[in-house]
Coordinates of C-alpha atoms in Angstrom, one line a residue:
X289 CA -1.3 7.2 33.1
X290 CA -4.2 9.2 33.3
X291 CA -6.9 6.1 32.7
X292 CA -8.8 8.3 30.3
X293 CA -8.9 6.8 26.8
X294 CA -8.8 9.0 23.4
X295 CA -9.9 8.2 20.2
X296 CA -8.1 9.7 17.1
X297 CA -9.6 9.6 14.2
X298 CA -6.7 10.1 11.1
X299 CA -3.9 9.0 13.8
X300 CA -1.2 8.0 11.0
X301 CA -1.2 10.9 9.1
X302 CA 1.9 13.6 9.7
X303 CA -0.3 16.1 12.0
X304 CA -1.5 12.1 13.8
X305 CA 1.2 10.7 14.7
X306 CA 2.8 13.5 16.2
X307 CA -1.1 14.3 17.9
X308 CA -0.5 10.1 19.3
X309 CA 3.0 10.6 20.5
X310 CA 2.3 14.1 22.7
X311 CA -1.1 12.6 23.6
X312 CA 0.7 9.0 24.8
X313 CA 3.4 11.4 26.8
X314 CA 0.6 13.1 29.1
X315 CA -0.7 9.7 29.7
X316 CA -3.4 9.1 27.8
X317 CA -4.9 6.1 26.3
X318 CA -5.0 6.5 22.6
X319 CA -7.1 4.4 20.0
X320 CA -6.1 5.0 17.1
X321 CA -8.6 5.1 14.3
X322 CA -7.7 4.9 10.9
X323 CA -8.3 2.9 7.3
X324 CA -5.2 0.8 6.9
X325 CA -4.3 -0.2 10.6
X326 CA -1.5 -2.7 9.1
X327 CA 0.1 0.3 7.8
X328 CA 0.2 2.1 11.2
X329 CA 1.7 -0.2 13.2
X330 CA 5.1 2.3 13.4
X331 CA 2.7 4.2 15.8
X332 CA 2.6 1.8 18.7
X333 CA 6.0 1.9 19.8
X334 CA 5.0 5.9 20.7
X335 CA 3.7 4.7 23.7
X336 CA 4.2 2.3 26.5
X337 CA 3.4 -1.7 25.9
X338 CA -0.8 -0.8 25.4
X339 CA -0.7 2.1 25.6
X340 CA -1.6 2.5 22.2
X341 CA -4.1 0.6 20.1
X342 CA -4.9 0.4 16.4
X343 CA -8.4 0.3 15.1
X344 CA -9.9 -0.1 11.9
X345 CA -12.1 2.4 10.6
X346 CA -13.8 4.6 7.9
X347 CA -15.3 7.9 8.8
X348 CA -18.1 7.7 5.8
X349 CA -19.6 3.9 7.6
X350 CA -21.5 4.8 11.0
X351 CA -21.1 1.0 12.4
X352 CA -17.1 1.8 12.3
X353 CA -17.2 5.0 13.9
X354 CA -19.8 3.8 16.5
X355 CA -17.2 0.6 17.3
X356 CA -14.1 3.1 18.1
X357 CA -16.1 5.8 20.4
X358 CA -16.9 2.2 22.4
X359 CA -15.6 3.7 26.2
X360 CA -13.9 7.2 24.7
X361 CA -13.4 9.8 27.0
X362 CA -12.5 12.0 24.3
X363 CA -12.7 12.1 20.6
X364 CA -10.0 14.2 17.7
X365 CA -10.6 14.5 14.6
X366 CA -7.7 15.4 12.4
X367 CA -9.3 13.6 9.1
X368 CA -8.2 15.5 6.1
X369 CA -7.6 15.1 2.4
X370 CA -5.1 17.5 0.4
X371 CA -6.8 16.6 -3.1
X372 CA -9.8 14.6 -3.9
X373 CA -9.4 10.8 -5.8
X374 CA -11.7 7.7 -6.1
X375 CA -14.2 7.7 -3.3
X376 CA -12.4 10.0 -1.3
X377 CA -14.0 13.3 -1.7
X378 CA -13.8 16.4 0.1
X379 CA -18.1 17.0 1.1
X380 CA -17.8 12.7 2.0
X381 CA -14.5 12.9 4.2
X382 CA -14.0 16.0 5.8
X383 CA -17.7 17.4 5.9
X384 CA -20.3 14.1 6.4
X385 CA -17.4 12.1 8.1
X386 CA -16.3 15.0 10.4
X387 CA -21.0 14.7 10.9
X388 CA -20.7 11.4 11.4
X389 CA -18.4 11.4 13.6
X390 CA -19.9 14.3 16.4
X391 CA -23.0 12.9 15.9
X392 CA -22.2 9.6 16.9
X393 CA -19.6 11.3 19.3
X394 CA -23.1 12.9 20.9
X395 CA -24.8 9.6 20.9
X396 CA -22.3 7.9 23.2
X397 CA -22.6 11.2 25.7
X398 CA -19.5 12.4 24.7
X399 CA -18.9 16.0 25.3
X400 CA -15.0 16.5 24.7
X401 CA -14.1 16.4 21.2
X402 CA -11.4 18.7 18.7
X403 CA -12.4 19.4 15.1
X404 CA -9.2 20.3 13.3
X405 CA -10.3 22.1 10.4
X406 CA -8.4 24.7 8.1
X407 CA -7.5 28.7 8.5
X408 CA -10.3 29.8 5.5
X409 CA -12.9 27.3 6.2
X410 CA -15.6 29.4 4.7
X411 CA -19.4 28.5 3.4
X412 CA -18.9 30.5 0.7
X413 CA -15.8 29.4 -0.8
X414 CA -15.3 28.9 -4.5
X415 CA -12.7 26.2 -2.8
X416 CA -14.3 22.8 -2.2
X417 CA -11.9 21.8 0.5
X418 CA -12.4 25.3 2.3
X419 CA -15.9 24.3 1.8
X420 CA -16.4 21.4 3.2
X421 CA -13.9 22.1 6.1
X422 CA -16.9 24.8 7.1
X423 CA -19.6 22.3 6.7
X424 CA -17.8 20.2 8.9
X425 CA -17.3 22.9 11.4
X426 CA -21.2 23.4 11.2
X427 CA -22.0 19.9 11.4
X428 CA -19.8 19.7 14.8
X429 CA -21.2 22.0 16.8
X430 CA -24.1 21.7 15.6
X431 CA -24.1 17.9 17.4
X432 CA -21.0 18.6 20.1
X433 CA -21.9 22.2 21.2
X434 CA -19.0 21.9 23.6
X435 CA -16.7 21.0 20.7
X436 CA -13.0 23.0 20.2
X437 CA -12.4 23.4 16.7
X438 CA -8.8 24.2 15.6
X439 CA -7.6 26.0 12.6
X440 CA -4.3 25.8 11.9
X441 CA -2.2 27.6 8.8
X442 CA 0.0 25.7 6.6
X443 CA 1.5 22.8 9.0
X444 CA 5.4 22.7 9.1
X445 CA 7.9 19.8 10.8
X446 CA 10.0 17.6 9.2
X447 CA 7.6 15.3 7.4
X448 CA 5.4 18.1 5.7
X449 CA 3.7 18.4 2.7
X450 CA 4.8 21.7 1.9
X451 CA 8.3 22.4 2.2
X452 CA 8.8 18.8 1.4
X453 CA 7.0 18.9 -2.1
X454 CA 8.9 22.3 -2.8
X455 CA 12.6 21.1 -2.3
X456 CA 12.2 17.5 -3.8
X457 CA 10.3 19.7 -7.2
X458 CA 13.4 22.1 -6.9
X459 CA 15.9 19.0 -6.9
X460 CA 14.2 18.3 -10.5
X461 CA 13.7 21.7 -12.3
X462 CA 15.4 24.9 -12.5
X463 CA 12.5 26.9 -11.4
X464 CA 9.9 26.7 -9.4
X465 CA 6.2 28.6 -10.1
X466 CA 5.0 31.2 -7.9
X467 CA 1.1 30.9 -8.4
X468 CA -0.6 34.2 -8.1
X469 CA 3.0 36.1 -8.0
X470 CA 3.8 34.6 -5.1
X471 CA 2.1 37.3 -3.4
X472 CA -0.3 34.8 -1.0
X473 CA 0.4 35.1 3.0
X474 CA 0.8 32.4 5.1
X475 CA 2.0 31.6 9.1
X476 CA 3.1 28.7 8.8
X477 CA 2.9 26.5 12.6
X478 CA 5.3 24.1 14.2
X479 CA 3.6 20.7 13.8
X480 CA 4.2 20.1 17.3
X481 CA 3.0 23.3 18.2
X482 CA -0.4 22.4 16.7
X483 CA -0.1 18.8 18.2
X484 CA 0.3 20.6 21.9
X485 CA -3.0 22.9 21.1
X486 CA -5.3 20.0 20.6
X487 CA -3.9 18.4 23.6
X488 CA -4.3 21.7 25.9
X489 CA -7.9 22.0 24.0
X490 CA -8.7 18.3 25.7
X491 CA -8.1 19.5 29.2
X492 CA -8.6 23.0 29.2
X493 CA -12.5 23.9 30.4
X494 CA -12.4 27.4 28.9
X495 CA -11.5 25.5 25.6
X496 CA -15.3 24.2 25.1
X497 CA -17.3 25.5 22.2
X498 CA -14.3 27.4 21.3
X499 CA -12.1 28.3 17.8
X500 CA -8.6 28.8 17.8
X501 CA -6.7 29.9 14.9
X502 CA -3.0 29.1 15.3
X503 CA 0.0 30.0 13.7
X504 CA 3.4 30.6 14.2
X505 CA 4.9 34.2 15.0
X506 CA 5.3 35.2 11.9
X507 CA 3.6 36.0 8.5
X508 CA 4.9 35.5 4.6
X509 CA 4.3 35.6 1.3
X510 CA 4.5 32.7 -0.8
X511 CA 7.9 34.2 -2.3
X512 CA 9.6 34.4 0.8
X513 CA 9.1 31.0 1.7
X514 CA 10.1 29.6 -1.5
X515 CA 13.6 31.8 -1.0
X516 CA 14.0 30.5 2.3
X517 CA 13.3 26.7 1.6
X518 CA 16.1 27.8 -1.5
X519 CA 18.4 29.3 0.9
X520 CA 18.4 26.0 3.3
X521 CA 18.5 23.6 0.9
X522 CA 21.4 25.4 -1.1
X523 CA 19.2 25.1 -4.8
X524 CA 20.3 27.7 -7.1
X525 CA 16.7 27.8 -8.5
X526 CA 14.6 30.5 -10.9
X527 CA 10.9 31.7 -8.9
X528 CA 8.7 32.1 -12.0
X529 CA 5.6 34.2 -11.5
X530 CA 2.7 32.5 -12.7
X531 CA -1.2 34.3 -13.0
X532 CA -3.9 32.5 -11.7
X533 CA -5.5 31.3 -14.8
X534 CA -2.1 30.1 -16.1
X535 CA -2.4 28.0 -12.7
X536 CA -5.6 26.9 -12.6
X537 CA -4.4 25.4 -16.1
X538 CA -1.5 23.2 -15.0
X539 CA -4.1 22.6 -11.9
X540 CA -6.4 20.8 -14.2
X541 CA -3.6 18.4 -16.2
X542 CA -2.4 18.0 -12.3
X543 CA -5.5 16.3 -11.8
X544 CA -5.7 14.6 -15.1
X545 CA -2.1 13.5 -14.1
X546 CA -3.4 12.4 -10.6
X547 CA -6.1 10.0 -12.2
X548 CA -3.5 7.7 -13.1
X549 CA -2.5 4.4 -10.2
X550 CA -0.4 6.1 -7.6
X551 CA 0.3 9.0 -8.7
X552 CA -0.1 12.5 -6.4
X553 CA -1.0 15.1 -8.5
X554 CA 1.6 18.4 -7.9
X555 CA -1.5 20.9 -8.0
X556 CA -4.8 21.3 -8.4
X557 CA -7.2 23.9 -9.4
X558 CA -9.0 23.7 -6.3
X559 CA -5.7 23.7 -4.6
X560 CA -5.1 27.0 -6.9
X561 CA -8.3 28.7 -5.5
X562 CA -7.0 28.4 -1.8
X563 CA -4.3 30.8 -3.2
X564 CA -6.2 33.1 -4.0
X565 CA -6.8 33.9 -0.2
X566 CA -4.1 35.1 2.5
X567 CA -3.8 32.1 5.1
X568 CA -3.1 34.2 8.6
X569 CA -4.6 33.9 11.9
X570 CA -7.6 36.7 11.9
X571 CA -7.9 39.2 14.4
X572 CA -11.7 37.9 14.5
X573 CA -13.7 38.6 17.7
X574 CA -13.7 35.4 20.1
X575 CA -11.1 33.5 18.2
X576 CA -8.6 32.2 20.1
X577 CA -5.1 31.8 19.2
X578 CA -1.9 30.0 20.7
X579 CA -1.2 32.1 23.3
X580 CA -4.9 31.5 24.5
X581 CA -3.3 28.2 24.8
X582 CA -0.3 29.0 26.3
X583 CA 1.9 28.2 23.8
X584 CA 4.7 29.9 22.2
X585 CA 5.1 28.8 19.1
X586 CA 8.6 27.7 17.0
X587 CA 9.7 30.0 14.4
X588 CA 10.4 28.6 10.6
X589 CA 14.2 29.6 10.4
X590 CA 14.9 27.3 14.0
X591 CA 12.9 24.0 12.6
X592 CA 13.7 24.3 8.7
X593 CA 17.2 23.8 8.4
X594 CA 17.2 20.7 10.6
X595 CA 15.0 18.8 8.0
X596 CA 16.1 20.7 4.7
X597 CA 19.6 19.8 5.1
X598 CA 18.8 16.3 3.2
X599 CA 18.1 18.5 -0.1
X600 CA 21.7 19.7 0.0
X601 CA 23.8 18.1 -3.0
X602 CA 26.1 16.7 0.0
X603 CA 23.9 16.7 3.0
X604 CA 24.4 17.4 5.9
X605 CA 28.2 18.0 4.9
X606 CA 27.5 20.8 2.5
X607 CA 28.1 24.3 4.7
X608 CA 26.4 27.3 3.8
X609 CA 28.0 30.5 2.5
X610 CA 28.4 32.8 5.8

């Protein structure tokens, strides 16, 4: 045990709770801050018997926030929402909560704190969630100047929201829409690969007032991941080109879909609009990347099939073609 205590804000999440487990193997002390702390409970057995502690909070009340920095040594913010609905909205959550939370993060003399924010943050965005990702970004080190912020690329690892979504819409249609063409670049990252780079970024001195961009070694377009997550998951499945307007359409009756109790809209138009730009690590002075880290990241084709398997129309006893 280190002794040092951290405070995660968004611990139960699928980027959290593999943040709480790495975090809980170096030793750390980890309070876990999140909404629902009833519904989080599978995360204390990640660590030893106290190790880990629930907490409730929400990031837009100050009192909450205030109540789980009590006696942090360091703060991470991994907050995040993939669509907006009800009160949670993307300039509320991720942009005054991610302010609310430095702030008060400054307040309690607090110097060591990780932003997690988004590859395309960006002011200037027509995207609200690459908006406010930026705001918050602003807002941080604007209050922590000492603050890491981390911008990952689409997240990968068994429990994602991207591959995921993909196979279990492939197991229910024949095809599967390629916004844009298909033609959008990604690099997509190891979860835990991610998880280990906000860890490093807690300990690591030449980490302070820094941004990383991380990915994983290798770049694709939307297509080719689509034919890989086919390949592994044995789906004989048709990849229909669709134009951006075309998507920005079936974004809007996703949302109109997504008003309805419990139901997760498949895409949005603002969703769409990330599209629209490549999602790569930039070659942009002063950004640092995992290697910065030390970290080598996981490729896609050694994670994949180990998850994608489960898609299969007989599992794991279904062998692909040599």
């Amino acid at each position: 045990m280190t002794g040092k205590l951290a405070v995660v804000f968004g611990g139960s999440g699928f980027l959290g709770r593999n943040v709480v487990r790495e975090l809980a193997r170096r030793g750390w002390r980890v309070r876990v801050a999140v909404r629902r702390p009833h519904l989080a409970q599978f995360l204390r057995p990640m660590g030893a018997v106290g190790q880990i502690q629930l907490k409730q909070c929400n990031v837009r009340h100050k009192g909450s926030v205030a109540e789980a920095l009590r006696g942090a040594d360091a703060v991470v913010n991994l907050v995040g929402l993939l669509y907006q609905s009800g009160k949670q909205r993307f300039d509320s959550v991720q942009a005054a909560g991610a302010a609310n939370i430095a702030q008060l993060t400054a307040d309690a003399g607090i110097e060591n704190l990780v932003q997690v924010s988004a590859i395309g943050a960006d002011a200037q965005s027509e995207s609200l969630f690459a908006k406010s990702k930026a705001d918050a970004e602003q807002a941080v080190l604007a209050s922590v100047p000492t603050a890491t912020i981390i911008r990952p690329s689409i997240i990968f690892g068994v429990e994602d929201e991207f591959f995921n979504r993909f196979a279990t819409m492939a197991s229910y249609t024949p095809a599967l829409p390629l916004i844009g063409g298909g033609k959008t670049k990604f690099q997509p990252v190891y979860v835990d690969d991610v998880a280990d780079a906000i860890c490093e970024a807690l300990v690591r001195k030449d980490a302070a007032g820094r941004i990383y961009e991380v990915g994983g070694p290798r770049t694709y377009t939307f297509r080719e991941l689509m034919e890989l997550m086919i390949s592994e998951t044995m789906q004989k499945r048709f990849l229909v080109p669709v134009p951006f307007p075309i998507a920005s359409l079936m974004g809007l009756f996703g949302e109109i879909a997504g008003a309805l109790p419990f139901v997760e809209p498949p895409l949005t138009r603002d969703q769409v609009e990330l599209l629209k730009q490549d999602n790569v690590v930039s070659a942009e002075a002063g950004v640092g990347t995992l290697a910065d880290l030390g970290i080598e990241p996981q490729t896609v084709e050694s994670i994949l099939p180990s998850y994608m398997v489960r898609y299969r129309r007989y599992g794991q006893f279904a062998e692909k073609a040599a």
